[in-house]
C-alpha positions as a printed NumPy array, in Angstrom:
array([[ -83.78 ,  -24.755,   11.179],
       [ -81.132,  -27.405,   11.609],
       [ -80.63 ,  -26.524,   14.828],
       [ -84.129,  -26.836,   15.959],
       [ -84.014,  -30.512,   14.241],
       [ -81.04 ,  -31.424,   16.418],
       [ -82.635,  -30.184,   19.501],
       [ -85.898,  -31.992,   18.779],
       [ -83.645,  -35.315,   18.061],
       [ -81.546,  -34.683,   21.532],
       [ -85.076,  -34.568,   23.425],
       [ -85.993,  -37.821,   21.753],
       [ -82.888,  -39.222,   22.616],
       [ -83.287,  -38.457,   26.434],
       [ -86.86 ,  -39.171,   26.315],
       [ -86.137,  -42.566,   25.189],
       [ -83.322,  -42.968,   27.626],
       [ -85.557,  -42.031,   30.643],
       [ -87.676,  -44.785,   29.954],
       [ -85.877,  -47.313,   28.758],
       [ -82.956,  -47.477,   30.705],
       [ -84.366,  -47.731,   34.281],
       [ -86.955,  -50.084,   32.89 ],
       [ -84.436,  -52.552,   31.247],
       [ -82.313,  -52.035,   34.45 ],
       [ -84.921,  -52.716,   37.131],
       [ -86.081,  -55.811,   34.904],
       [ -82.535,  -57.372,   34.564],
       [ -82.263,  -56.75 ,   38.249],
       [ -85.215,  -58.526,   39.388],
       [ -84.465,  -61.437,   36.586],
       [ -81.02 ,  -61.767,   38.677],
       [ -82.304,  -61.996,   41.947],
       [ -84.616,  -64.619,   40.742],
       [ -82.075,  -66.441,   39.451],
       [ -79.827,  -66.103,   42.674],
       [ -82.782,  -66.961,   44.887],
       [ -83.742,  -69.94 ,   42.869],
       [ -80.116,  -71.486,   41.846],
       [ -77.949,  -69.495,   44.497],
       [ -75.193,  -67.01 ,   44.009],
       [ -72.342,  -69.912,   42.762],
       [ -74.742,  -71.937,   40.382],
       [ -76.235,  -68.604,   39.003],
       [ -72.821,  -67.325,   37.684],
       [ -70.624,  -70.332,   37.484],
       [ -72.093,  -72.321,   34.478],
       [ -70.87 ,  -70.787,   31.241],
       [ -74.289,  -71.767,   29.664],
       [ -76.031,  -69.436,   32.113],
       [ -73.328,  -66.849,   31.496],
       [ -73.602,  -66.866,   28.05 ],
       [ -77.359,  -66.753,   28.248],
       [ -76.851,  -63.242,   30.454],
       [ -74.929,  -62.078,   27.861],
       [ -77.182,  -63.015,   25.115],
       [ -80.166,  -60.965,   26.692],
       [ -78.319,  -58.062,   27.833],
       [ -76.784,  -57.887,   24.038],
       [ -80.188,  -58.143,   22.586],
       [ -81.505,  -55.714,   24.854],
       [ -78.767,  -53.119,   24.428],
       [ -79.125,  -53.709,   20.642],
       [ -82.74 ,  -53.09 ,   21.039],
       [ -82.44 ,  -49.925,   22.913],
       [ -79.871,  -48.671,   20.134],
       [ -82.236,  -49.244,   17.534],
       [ -85.262,  -47.677,   19.336],
       [ -83.24 ,  -44.336,   20.63 ],
       [ -81.58 ,  -44.121,   16.714],
       [ -85.356,  -44.658,   15.387],
       [ -86.909,  -41.739,   17.738],
       [ -83.92 ,  -39.297,   16.781],
       [ -84.644,  -39.79 ,   13.154],
       [ -88.424,  -39.676,   13.861],
       [ -88.124,  -36.291,   15.895],
       [ -85.651,  -34.885,   13.602],
       [ -87.683,  -35.368,   10.364],
       [ -90.366,  -33.332,    8.877],
       [ -93.367,  -36.015,    8.585],
       [ -96.387,  -35.915,   10.4  ],
       [ -96.255,  -39.822,   10.762],
       [ -97.747,  -40.633,   14.202],
       [ -95.931,  -44.385,   14.153],
       [ -94.548,  -45.479,   17.419],
       [ -90.714,  -44.947,   17.305],
       [ -88.748,  -48.138,   17.516],
       [ -90.217,  -50.194,   14.994],
       [ -88.802,  -53.49 ,   14.432],
       [ -86.769,  -53.087,   17.548],
       [ -89.546,  -53.104,   19.716],
       [ -90.553,  -56.433,   18.324],
       [ -87.541,  -57.796,   18.944],
       [ -87.303,  -56.346,   22.347],
       [ -90.907,  -57.83 ,   22.814],
       [ -89.916,  -61.491,   21.978],
       [ -86.258,  -60.904,   24.066],
       [ -88.347,  -59.846,   27.247],
       [ -91.305,  -62.393,   27.041],
       [ -88.66 ,  -65.214,   26.607],
       [ -86.731,  -63.882,   29.469],
       [ -89.65 ,  -63.724,   31.705],
       [ -91.164,  -66.97 ,   30.781],
       [ -87.861,  -68.778,   30.883],
       [ -86.958,  -67.109,   34.219],
       [ -90.207,  -67.183,   35.853],
       [ -92.202,  -70.404,   34.583],
       [ -89.869,  -72.886,   32.571],
       [ -86.307,  -73.083,   31.085],
       [ -87.338,  -74.191,   28.176],
       [ -89.187,  -71.288,   27.187],
       [ -85.359,  -69.568,   26.311],
       [ -85.991,  -71.315,   22.933],
       [ -88.466,  -68.547,   21.914],
       [ -85.074,  -66.858,   20.854],
       [ -84.731,  -69.307,   18.106],
       [ -87.613,  -67.245,   16.425],
       [ -85.212,  -64.157,   15.695],
       [ -82.835,  -65.792,   13.499],
       [ -85.728,  -67.277,   11.223],
       [ -87.662,  -63.645,   11.624],
       [ -84.514,  -61.798,   10.362],
       [ -84.273,  -64.458,    7.502],
       [ -87.482,  -63.84 ,    6.5  ],
       [ -87.638,  -60.204,    6.581],
       [ -84.111,  -60.378,    4.648],
       [ -85.697,  -62.264,    1.718],
       [ -88.692,  -60.092,    1.961],
       [ -86.647,  -57.052,    1.392],
       [ -84.473,  -58.524,   -1.228],
       [ -86.899,  -60.161,   -3.256],
       [ -90.067,  -58.027,   -2.95 ],
       [ -88.948,  -54.546,   -2.106],
       [ -89.795,  -53.183,   -5.708],
       [ -93.481,  -54.828,   -5.323],
       [ -93.904,  -52.761,   -1.833],
       [ -93.838,  -49.475,   -3.767],
       [ -96.241,  -50.25 ,   -6.37 ],
       [ -98.472,  -51.924,   -4.174],
       [ -98.187,  -49.376,   -1.282],
       [-101.574,  -48.452,    0.595],
       [-102.632,  -45.78 ,    2.826],
       [-103.6  ,  -46.051,    6.646],
       [-107.248,  -46.607,    5.375],
       [-106.135,  -49.483,    3.27 ],
       [-106.734,  -47.714,   -0.074],
       [-104.422,  -47.549,   -2.898],
       [-102.779,  -44.12 ,   -3.304],
       [-104.192,  -43.877,   -6.897],
       [-107.497,  -44.023,   -5.479],
       [-107.054,  -41.538,   -2.392],
       [-105.369,  -39.419,   -5.318],
       [-108.224,  -39.351,   -7.414],
       [-110.814,  -38.63 ,   -4.537],
       [-108.417,  -35.61 ,   -3.573],
       [-108.289,  -34.581,   -7.371],
       [-112.09 ,  -34.565,   -7.091],
       [-112.432,  -32.553,   -4.138],
       [-109.888,  -30.06 ,   -5.347],
       [-111.989,  -29.889,   -8.821],
       [-115.201,  -29.023,   -6.624],
       [-113.293,  -26.628,   -4.423],
       [-111.864,  -24.976,   -7.686],
       [-115.835,  -24.78 ,   -9.422],
       [-117.21 ,  -23.343,   -5.916],
       [-114.561,  -20.591,   -6.144],
       [-115.28 ,  -19.878,   -9.656],
       [-119.003,  -19.69 ,   -9.073],
       [-118.51 ,  -17.035,   -6.273],
       [-116.724,  -14.407,   -9.014]])
């Protein structure tokens, strides 16, 4: 079974690669063409702030791609039947980065400040995880929004009814 799990994980990694890498390469190529067209070749690559911005975008996109790829591998190799989208928080970060890149490159350069959300959001997630991680387990809910104990009681009632019907058949 371990071999089948490894094959599923590799297939998920290949699937992630085949979608995200061409998408991000085309996205960044168009962004660079726009920068060269708008500012000229020499100005687009001569200022340290622009090179730092390009490096920041590419670094964050690489970080997000790796996170999405790893999450897809873990989700594929696990036995859970969850239909959650692989990527989780990395998809959120990638969305913020691509939005900031698009708006900053094609509308106003002030939109690059959207990236300031990332450290604030990261700090919020860290505090939430550190201080409230025990409470989440107690108040966890199912996808329907009901507490697990309510669902367990309902399931228990159904099982009892089924058992009663089986007894009546005999």
